[in-house]
GROMACS .gro file of C-alpha atoms in nm:
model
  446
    1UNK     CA    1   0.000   0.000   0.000
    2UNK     CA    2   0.118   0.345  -0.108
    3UNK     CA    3   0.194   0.622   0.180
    4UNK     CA    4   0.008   1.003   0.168
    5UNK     CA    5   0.070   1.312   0.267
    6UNK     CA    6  -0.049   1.410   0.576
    7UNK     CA    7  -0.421   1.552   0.494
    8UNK     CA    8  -0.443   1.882   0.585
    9UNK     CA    9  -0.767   2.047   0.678
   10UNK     CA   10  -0.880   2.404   0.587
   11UNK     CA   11  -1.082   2.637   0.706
   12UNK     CA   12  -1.375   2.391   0.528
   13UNK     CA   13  -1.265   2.049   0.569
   14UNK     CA   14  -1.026   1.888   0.353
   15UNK     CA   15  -1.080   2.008  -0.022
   16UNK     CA   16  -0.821   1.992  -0.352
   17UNK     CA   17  -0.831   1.860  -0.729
   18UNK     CA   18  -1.047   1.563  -0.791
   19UNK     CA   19  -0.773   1.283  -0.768
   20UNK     CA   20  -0.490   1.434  -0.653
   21UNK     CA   21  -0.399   1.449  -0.288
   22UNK     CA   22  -0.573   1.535  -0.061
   23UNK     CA   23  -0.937   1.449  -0.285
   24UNK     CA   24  -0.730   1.060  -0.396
   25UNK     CA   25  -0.865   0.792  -0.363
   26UNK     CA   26  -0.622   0.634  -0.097
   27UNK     CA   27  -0.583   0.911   0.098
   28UNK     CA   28  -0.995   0.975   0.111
   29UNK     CA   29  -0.968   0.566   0.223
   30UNK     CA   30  -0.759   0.603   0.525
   31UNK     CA   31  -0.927   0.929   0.585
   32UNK     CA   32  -1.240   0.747   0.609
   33UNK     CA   33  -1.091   0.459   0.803
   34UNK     CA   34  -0.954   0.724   1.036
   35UNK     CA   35  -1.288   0.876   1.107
   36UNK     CA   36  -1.427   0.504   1.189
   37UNK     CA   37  -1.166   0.479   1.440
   38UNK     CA   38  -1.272   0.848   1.625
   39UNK     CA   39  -1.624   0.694   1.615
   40UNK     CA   40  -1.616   0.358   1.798
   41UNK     CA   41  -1.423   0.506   2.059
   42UNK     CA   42  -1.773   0.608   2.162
   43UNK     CA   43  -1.851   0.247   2.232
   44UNK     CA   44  -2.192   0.097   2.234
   45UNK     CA   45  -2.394  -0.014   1.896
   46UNK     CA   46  -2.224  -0.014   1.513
   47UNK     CA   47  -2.187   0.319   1.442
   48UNK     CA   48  -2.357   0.493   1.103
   49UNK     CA   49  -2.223   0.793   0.871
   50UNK     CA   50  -2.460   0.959   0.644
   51UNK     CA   51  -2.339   1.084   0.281
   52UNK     CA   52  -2.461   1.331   0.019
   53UNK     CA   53  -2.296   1.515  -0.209
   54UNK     CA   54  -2.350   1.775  -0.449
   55UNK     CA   55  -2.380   1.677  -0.792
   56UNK     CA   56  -2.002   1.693  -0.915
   57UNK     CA   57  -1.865   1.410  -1.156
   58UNK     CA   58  -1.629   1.283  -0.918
   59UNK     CA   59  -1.870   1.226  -0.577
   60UNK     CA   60  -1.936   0.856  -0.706
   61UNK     CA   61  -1.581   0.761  -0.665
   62UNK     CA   62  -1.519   0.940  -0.327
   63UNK     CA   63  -1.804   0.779  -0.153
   64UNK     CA   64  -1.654   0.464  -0.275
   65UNK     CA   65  -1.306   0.575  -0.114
   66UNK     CA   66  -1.469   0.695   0.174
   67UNK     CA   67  -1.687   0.422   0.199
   68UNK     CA   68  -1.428   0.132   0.187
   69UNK     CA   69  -1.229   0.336   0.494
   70UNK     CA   70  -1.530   0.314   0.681
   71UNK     CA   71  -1.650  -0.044   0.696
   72UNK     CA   72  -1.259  -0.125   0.745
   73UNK     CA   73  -1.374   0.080   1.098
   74UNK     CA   74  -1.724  -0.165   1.068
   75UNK     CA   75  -1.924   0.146   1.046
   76UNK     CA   76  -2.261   0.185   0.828
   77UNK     CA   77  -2.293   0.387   0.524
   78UNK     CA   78  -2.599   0.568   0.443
   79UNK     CA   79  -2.635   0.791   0.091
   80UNK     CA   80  -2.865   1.085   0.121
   81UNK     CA   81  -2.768   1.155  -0.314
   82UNK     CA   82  -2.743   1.477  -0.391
   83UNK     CA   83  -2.882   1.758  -0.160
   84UNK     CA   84  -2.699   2.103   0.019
   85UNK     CA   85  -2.457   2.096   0.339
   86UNK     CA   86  -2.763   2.204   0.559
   87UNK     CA   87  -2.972   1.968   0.457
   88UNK     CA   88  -2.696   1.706   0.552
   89UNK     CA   89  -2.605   1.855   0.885
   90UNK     CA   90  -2.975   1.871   0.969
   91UNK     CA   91  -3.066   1.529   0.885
   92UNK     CA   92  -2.710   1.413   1.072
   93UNK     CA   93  -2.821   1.587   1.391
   94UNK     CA   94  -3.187   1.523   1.383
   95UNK     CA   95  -3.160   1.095   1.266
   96UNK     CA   96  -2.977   0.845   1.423
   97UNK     CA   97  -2.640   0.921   1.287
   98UNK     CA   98  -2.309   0.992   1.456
   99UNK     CA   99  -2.165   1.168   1.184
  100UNK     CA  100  -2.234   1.327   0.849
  101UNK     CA  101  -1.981   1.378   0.505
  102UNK     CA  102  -2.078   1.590   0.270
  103UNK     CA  103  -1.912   1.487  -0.019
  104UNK     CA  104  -1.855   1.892  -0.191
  105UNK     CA  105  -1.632   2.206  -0.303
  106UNK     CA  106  -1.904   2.442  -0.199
  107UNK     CA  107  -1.837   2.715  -0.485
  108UNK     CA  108  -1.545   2.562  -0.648
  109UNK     CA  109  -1.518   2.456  -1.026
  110UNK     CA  110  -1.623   2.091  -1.107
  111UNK     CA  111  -1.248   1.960  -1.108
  112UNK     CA  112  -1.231   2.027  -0.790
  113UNK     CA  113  -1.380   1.857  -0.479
  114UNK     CA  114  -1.406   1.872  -0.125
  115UNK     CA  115  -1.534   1.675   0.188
  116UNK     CA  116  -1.674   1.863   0.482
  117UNK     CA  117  -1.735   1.605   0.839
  118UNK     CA  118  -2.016   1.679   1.078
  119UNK     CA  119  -2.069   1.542   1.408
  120UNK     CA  120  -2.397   1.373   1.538
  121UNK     CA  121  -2.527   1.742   1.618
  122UNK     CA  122  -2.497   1.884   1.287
  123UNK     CA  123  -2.155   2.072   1.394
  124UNK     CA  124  -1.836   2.057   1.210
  125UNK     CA  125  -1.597   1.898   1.346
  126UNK     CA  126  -1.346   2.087   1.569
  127UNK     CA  127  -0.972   2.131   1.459
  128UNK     CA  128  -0.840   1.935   1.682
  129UNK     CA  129  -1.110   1.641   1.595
  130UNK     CA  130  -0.960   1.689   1.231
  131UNK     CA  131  -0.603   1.694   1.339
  132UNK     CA  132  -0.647   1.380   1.475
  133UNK     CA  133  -0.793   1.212   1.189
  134UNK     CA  134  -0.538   1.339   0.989
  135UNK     CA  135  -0.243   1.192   1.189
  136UNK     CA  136  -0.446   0.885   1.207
  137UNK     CA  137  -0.485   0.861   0.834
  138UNK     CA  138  -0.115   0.843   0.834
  139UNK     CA  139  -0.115   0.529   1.051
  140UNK     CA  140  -0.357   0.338   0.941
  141UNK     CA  141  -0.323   0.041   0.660
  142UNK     CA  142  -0.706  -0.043   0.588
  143UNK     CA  143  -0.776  -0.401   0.479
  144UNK     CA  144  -0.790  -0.479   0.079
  145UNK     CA  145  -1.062  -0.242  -0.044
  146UNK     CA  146  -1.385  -0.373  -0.093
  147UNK     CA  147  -1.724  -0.222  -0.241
  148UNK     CA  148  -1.884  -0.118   0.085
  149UNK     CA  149  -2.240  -0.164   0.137
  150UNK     CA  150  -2.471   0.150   0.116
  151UNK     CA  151  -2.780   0.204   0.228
  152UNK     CA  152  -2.993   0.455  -0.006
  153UNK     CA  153  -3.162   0.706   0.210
  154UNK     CA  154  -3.265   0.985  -0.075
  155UNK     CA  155  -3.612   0.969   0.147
  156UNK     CA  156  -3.456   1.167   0.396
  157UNK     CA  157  -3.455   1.477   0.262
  158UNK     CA  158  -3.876   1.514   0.284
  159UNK     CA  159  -3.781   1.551   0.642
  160UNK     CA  160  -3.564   1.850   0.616
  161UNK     CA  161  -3.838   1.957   0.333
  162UNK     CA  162  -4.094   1.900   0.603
  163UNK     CA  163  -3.833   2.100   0.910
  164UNK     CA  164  -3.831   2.423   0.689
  165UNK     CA  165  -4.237   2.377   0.620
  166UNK     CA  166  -4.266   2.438   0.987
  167UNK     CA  167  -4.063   2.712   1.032
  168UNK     CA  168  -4.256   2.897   0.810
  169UNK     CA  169  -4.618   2.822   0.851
  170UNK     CA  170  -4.782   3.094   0.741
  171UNK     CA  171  -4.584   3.155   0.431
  172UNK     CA  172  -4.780   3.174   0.093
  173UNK     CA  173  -4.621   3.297  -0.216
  174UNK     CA  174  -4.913   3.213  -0.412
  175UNK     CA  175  -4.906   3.438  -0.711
  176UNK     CA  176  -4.582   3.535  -0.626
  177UNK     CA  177  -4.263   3.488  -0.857
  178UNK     CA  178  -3.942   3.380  -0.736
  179UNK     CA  179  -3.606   3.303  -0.928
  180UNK     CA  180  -3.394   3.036  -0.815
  181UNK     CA  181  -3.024   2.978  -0.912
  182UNK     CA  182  -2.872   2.701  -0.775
  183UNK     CA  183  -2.536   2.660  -0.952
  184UNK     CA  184  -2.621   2.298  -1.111
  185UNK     CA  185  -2.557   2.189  -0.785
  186UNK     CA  186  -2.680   2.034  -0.450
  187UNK     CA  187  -2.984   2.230  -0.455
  188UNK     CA  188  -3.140   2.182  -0.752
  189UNK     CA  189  -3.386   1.940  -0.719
  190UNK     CA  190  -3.454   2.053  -0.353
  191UNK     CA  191  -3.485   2.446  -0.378
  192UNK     CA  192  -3.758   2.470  -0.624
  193UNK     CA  193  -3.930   2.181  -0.497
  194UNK     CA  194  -3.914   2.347  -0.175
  195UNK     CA  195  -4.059   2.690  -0.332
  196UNK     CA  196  -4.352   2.544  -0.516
  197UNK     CA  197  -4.443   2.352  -0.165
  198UNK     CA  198  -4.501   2.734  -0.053
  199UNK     CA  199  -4.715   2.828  -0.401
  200UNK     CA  200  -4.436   3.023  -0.512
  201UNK     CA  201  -4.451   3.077  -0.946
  202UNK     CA  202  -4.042   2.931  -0.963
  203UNK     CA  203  -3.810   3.034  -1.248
  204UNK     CA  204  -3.584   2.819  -1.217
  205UNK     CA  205  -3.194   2.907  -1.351
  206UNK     CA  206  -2.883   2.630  -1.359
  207UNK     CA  207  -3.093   2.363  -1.169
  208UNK     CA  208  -2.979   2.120  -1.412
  209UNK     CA  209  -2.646   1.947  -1.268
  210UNK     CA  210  -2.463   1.716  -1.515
  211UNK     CA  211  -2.176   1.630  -1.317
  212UNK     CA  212  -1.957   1.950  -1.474
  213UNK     CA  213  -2.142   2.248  -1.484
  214UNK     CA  214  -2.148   2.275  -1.136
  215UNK     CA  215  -2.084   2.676  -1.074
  216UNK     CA  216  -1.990   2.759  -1.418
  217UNK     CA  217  -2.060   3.110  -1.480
  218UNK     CA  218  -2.382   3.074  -1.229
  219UNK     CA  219  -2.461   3.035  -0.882
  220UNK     CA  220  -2.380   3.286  -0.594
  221UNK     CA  221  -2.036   3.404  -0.699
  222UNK     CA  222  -2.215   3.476  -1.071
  223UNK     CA  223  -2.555   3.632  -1.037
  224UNK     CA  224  -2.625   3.843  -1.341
  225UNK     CA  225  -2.804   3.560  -1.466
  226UNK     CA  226  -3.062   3.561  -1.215
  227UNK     CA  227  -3.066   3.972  -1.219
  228UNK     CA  228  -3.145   3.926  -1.575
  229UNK     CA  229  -3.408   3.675  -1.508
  230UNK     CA  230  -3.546   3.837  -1.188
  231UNK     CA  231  -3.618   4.223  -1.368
  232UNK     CA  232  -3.741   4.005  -1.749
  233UNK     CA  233  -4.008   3.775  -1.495
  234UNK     CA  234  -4.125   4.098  -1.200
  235UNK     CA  235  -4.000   3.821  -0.961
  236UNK     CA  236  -4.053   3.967  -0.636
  237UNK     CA  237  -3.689   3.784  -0.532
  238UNK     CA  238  -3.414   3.601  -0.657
  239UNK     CA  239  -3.271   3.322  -0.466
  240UNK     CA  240  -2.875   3.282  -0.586
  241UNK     CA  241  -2.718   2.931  -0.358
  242UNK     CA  242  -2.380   2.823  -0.414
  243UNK     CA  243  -2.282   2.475  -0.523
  244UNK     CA  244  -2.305   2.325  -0.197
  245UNK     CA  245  -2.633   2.575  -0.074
  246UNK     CA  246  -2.503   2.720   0.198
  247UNK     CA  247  -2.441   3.048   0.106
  248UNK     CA  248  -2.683   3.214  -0.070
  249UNK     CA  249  -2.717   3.602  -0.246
  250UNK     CA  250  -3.038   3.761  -0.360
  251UNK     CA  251  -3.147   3.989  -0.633
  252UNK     CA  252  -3.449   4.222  -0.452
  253UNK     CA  253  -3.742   4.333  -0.703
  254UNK     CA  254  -3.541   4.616  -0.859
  255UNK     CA  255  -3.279   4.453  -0.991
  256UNK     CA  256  -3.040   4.491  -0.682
  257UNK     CA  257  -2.794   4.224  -0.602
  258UNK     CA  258  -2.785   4.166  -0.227
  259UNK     CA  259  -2.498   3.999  -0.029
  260UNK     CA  260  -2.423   3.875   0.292
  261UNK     CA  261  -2.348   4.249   0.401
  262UNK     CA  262  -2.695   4.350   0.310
  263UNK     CA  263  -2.865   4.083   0.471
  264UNK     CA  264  -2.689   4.086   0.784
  265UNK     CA  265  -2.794   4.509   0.798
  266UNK     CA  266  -3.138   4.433   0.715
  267UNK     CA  267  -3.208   4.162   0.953
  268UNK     CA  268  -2.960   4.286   1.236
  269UNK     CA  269  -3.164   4.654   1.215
  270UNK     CA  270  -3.488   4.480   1.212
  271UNK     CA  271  -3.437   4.215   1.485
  272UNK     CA  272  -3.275   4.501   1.656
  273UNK     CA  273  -3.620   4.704   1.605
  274UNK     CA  274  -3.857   4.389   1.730
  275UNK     CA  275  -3.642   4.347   2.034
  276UNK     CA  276  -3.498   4.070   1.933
  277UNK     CA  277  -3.160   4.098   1.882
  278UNK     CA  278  -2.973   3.975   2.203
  279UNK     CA  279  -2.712   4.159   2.325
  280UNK     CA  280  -2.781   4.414   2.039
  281UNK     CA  281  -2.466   4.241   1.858
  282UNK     CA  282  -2.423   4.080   1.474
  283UNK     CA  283  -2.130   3.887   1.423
  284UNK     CA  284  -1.938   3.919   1.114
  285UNK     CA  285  -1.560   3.834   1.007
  286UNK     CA  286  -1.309   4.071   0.859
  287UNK     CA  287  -1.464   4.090   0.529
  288UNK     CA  288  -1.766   4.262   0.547
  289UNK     CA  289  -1.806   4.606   0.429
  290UNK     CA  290  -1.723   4.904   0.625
  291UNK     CA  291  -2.098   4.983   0.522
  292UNK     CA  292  -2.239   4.745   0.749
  293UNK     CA  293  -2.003   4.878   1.025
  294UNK     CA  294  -2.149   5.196   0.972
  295UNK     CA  295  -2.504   5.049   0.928
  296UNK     CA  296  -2.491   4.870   1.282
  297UNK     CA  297  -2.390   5.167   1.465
  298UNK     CA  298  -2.662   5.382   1.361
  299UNK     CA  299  -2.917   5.195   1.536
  300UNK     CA  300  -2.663   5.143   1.838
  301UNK     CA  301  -2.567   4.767   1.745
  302UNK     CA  302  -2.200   4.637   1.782
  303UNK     CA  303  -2.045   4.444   1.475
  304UNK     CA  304  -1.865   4.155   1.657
  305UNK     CA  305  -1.546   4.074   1.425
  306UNK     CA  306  -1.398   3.752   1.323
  307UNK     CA  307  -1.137   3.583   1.142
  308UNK     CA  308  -1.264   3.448   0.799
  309UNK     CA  309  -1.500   3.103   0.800
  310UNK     CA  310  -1.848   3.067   0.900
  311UNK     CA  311  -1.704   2.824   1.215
  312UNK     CA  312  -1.558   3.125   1.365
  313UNK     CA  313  -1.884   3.304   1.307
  314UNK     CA  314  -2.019   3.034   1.497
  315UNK     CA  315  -1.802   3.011   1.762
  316UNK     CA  316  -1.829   3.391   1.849
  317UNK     CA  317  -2.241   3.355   1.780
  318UNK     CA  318  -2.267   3.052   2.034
  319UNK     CA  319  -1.996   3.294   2.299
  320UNK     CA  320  -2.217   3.608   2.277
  321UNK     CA  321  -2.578   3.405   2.240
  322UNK     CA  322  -2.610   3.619   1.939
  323UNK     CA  323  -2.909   3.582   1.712
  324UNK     CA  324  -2.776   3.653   1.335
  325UNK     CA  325  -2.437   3.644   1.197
  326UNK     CA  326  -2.258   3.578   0.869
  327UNK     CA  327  -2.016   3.631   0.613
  328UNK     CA  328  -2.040   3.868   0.309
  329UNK     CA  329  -1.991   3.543   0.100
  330UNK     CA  330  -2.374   3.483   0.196
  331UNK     CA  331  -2.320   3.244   0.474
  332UNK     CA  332  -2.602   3.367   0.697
  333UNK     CA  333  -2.652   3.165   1.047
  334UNK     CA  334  -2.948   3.243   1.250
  335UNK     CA  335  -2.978   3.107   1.614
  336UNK     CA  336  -3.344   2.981   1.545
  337UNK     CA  337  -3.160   2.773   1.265
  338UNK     CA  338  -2.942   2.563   1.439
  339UNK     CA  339  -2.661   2.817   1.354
  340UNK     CA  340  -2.612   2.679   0.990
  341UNK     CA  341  -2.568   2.847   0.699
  342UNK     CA  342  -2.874   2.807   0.453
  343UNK     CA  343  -2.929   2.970   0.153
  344UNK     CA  344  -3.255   2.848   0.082
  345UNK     CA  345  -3.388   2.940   0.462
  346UNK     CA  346  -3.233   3.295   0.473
  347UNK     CA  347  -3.419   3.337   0.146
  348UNK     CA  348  -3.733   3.236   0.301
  349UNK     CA  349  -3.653   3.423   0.584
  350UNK     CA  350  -3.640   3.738   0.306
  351UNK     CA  351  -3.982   3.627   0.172
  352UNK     CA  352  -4.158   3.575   0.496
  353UNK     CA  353  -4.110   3.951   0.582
  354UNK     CA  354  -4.396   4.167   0.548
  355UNK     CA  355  -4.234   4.401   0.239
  356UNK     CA  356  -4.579   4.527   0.055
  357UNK     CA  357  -4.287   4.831  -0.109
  358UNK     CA  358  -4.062   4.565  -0.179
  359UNK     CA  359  -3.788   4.446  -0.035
  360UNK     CA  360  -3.539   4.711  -0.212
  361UNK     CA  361  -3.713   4.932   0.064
  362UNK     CA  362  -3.594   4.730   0.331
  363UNK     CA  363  -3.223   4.728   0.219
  364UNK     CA  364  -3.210   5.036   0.202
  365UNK     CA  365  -3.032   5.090   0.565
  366UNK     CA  366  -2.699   5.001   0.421
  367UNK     CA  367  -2.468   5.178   0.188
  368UNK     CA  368  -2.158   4.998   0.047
  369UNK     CA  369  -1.823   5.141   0.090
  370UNK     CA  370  -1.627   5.084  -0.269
  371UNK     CA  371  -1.444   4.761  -0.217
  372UNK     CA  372  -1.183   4.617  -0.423
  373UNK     CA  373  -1.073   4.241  -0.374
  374UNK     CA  374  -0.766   4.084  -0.598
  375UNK     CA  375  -0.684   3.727  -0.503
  376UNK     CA  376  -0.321   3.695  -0.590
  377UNK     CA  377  -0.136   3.326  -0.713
  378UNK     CA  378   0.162   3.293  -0.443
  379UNK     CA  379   0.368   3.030  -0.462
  380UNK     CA  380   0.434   3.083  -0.096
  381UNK     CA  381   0.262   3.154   0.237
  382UNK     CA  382   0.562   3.322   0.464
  383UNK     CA  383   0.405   3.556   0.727
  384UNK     CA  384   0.311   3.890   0.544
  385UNK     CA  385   0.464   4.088   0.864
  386UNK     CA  386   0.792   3.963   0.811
  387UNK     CA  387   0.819   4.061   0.421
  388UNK     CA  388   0.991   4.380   0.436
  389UNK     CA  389   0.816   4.496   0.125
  390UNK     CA  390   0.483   4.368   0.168
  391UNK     CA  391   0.479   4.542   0.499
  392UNK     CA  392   0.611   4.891   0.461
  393UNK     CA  393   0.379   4.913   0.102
  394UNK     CA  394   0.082   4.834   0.376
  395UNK     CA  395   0.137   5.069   0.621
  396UNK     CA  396   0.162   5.330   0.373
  397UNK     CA  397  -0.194   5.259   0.232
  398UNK     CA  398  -0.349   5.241   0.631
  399UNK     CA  399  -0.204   5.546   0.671
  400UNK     CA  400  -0.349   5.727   0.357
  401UNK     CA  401  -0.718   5.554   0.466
  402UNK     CA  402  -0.688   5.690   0.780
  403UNK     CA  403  -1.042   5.663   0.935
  404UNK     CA  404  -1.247   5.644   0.628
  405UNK     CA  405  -1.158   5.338   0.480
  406UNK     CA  406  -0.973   4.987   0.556
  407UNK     CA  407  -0.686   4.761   0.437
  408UNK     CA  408  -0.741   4.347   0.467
  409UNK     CA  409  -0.450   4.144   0.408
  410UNK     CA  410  -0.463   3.772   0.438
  411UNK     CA  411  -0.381   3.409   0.281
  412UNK     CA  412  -0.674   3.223   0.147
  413UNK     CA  413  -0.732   2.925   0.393
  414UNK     CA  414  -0.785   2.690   0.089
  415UNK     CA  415  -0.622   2.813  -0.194
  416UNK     CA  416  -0.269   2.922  -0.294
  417UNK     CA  417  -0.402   3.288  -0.270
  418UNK     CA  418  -0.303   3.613  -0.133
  419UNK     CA  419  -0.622   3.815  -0.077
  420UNK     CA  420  -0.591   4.173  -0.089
  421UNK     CA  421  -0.894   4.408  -0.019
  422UNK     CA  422  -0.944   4.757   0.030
  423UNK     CA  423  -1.251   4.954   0.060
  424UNK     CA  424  -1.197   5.356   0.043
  425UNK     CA  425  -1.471   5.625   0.025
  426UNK     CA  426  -1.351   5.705  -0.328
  427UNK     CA  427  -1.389   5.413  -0.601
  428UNK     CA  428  -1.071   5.546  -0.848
  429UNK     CA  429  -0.856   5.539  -0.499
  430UNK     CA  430  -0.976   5.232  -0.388
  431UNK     CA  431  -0.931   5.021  -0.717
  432UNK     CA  432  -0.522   5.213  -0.750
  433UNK     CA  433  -0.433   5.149  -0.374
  434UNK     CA  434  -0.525   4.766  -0.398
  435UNK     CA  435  -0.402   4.754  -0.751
  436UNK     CA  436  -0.070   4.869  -0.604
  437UNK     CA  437  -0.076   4.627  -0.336
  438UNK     CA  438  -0.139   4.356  -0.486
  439UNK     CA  439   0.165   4.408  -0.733
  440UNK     CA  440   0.444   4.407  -0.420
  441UNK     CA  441   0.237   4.058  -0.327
  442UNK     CA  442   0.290   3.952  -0.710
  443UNK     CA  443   0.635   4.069  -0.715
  444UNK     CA  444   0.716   3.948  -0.347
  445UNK     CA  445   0.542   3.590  -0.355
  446UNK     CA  446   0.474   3.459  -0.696
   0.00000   0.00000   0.00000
């Protein structure tokens, strides 16, 4: 038997090219194999992992990797089929599973895959959990592979159908269009199925997954589409999910695309207004717009910061007992949600509200700062404090925002990337600063 690489986990489980390490087939064995092993230290009855998986061309193989690591470990396999990360973590938490894989690369190109690992409350599993599965996956030497046994479980999902049905009982969108864009990927049978339950009109945009047009030139990092479809339909909302649904941006009535930023503002101001907003606090990571900074402390509410990664937003969410929090990617969490992020629920959440102007109105609370983001190839991660260049180029921009604007500066956490941002009062100043930037990075790190 061949040896790995250590698999390293990001800041979204482990995630790569389809077939080359970590996302190969023998590494994705012991992996599994390894995560067995963290199970039946539990003790007690065999213990049972349910898949899904979000429509790419290489999930079949995975869940055979992943599959023939686990009954190595004698643990059950279960195969929810395709469906969205919530919809796994929900059914993980609320059946009789101790964990959940969900077999995806969230917004990712096709060639590219992912696995994310929940535990038997619907939670992602902690770093250290990870760590030692990883050093475990080292150690291991699973018997010959076999074709494990799975048990098809597609019937699940009409429970989370049925979960979200309940949360919004009095919801009819009978004679009401809606738009849904759901990148060819997990959600595409689910979302507008979901939609028409409520008597919702659906348009439906890339809901047709073939394996490789998952996120190609749709989905939530790509929603002119929908725009276009949204303003040539009068939908009264457009619903844009990533691959993996659980991150979702909206297009309002007018034409308006609406990210994570604006929903946070809207819903933090109005929970805020309904007295319902604990600890008047919305937690957000470094990313968001200084807009929604700005937005917040009108109405007296702090913006609790974090690091990048919806588990951070978590984390600080579950500290504080805050009610709302998210990323400007679109990964909303709501307490009353099981803190997951859902696109499809925060765009029911959008629908449920009582918006007889619209909901452009109700957006209207938050004005975007001009932002400029350049993700720069390094070949390199070296800390960007000790590169003399890197550094003294930085400080200089801080010091020309001064007060009315912001530098971010940071690796990507699953990419070879140097993210640079900037957001500046001025557009032309804030496109040359990070422009400028991002060229010492180049020069520096490439």
């Amino acid at each position: 038997m061949s040896t790995i690489d250590r698999p390293e986990f990001g800041t979204d489980g482990l995630r790569g090219r389809a077939g080359e390490p970590p996302m190969d087939p023998e590494t994705l064995r012991r992996v599994g194999a390894a995560l067995g092993v963290v199970l039946q230290r539990g003790g007690g009855a065999q213990k049972r992992v349910l898949v899904g998986n979000d429509g790419r061309e290489s999930a079949p193989w995975i869940l055979e990797a992943l599959g023939q690591g686990l009954i190595a470990s004698d643990v059950a396999i279960a195969d929810v089929g395709l469906c969205t990360t919530p919809a796994l973590a929900f059914l993980t938490r609320t059946q009789p599973f101790d964990a959940g894989i969900m077999i995806s690369a969230s917004h990712n190109p096709a060639h590219d895959n992912g696995i994310k690992i929940f535990a038997d409350d619907g939670t992602k599993l902690g770093s250290g959990v990870e760590a030692e599965i990883a050093d475990l996956a080292l150690q291991l030497r699973p018997a010959d592979p076999r074709t494990p046994r799975m048990r098809d479980r597609q019937d699940l999902l009409q429970k989370y159908e049925e979960h979200l049905a309940e949360r919004f009982p009095t919801l009819d969108l009978a004679g009401r269009t809606v738009c849904i864009d759901a990148a060819n990927g997990g959600g595409s049978l689910l979302a507008p199925r979901m939609l028409r339950a409520f008597g919702a009109e659906v348009v439906e945009v890339a809901c047709e997954p073939d394996g490789f047009n998952i996120n190609d030139g749709t989905g939530a990092l790509h929603p002119e589409t929908l725009r276009a479809a949204v303003l040539e339909h009068g939908a009264v909302l457009g619903i844009c999910l990533d691959g993996d649904g659980d991150r979702g941006i909206f297009v309002d009535e007018l034409g308006n695309v609406r990210d994570g930023d604006d929903v946070l503002s809207l819903f933090g101001r109005e929970l805020h207004a309904a007295g319902a907003l604990p600890g008047d606090v919305v937690v957000a990571t470094v990313m968001s717009n200084l807009g929604l900074h700005k937005s917040l402390r009108e109405v007296s509410v702090e913006l609790l910061v974090t690091p990048v990664g919806d588990r951070h937003v978590f984390e600080a969410m579950r500290r504080r007992g805050a009610s709302i929090g998210g990323e400007q990617s679109g990964h909303i969490l709501f307490a009353d949600h099981d803190l997951v992020g859902d696109g499809l629920y925060t765009g029911l959440r959008l629908l449920a509200l009582d918006a007889p102007q619209g909901l452009a109105a109700r957006f209207a609370g938050f004005r975007r700062y001009p932002q400029q983001l350049v993700n720069v190839p390094v070949a390199r991660k070296p800390d960007l404090a000790t590169v003399p260049a890197i550094a003294a180029k930085a400080a200089e921009i801080e010091r020309a925002l001064g007060d009315d604007g912001r530098l971010l500066l940071r690796y990507s956490g699953t990419e070879p990337k140097c993210r640079v941002m900037i957001e500046a009062s001025d557009a032309a100043v804030c496109e040359r600063l990070c422009r400028e930037l991002a060229d010492v990075v180049r020069a520096e790190l490439a």
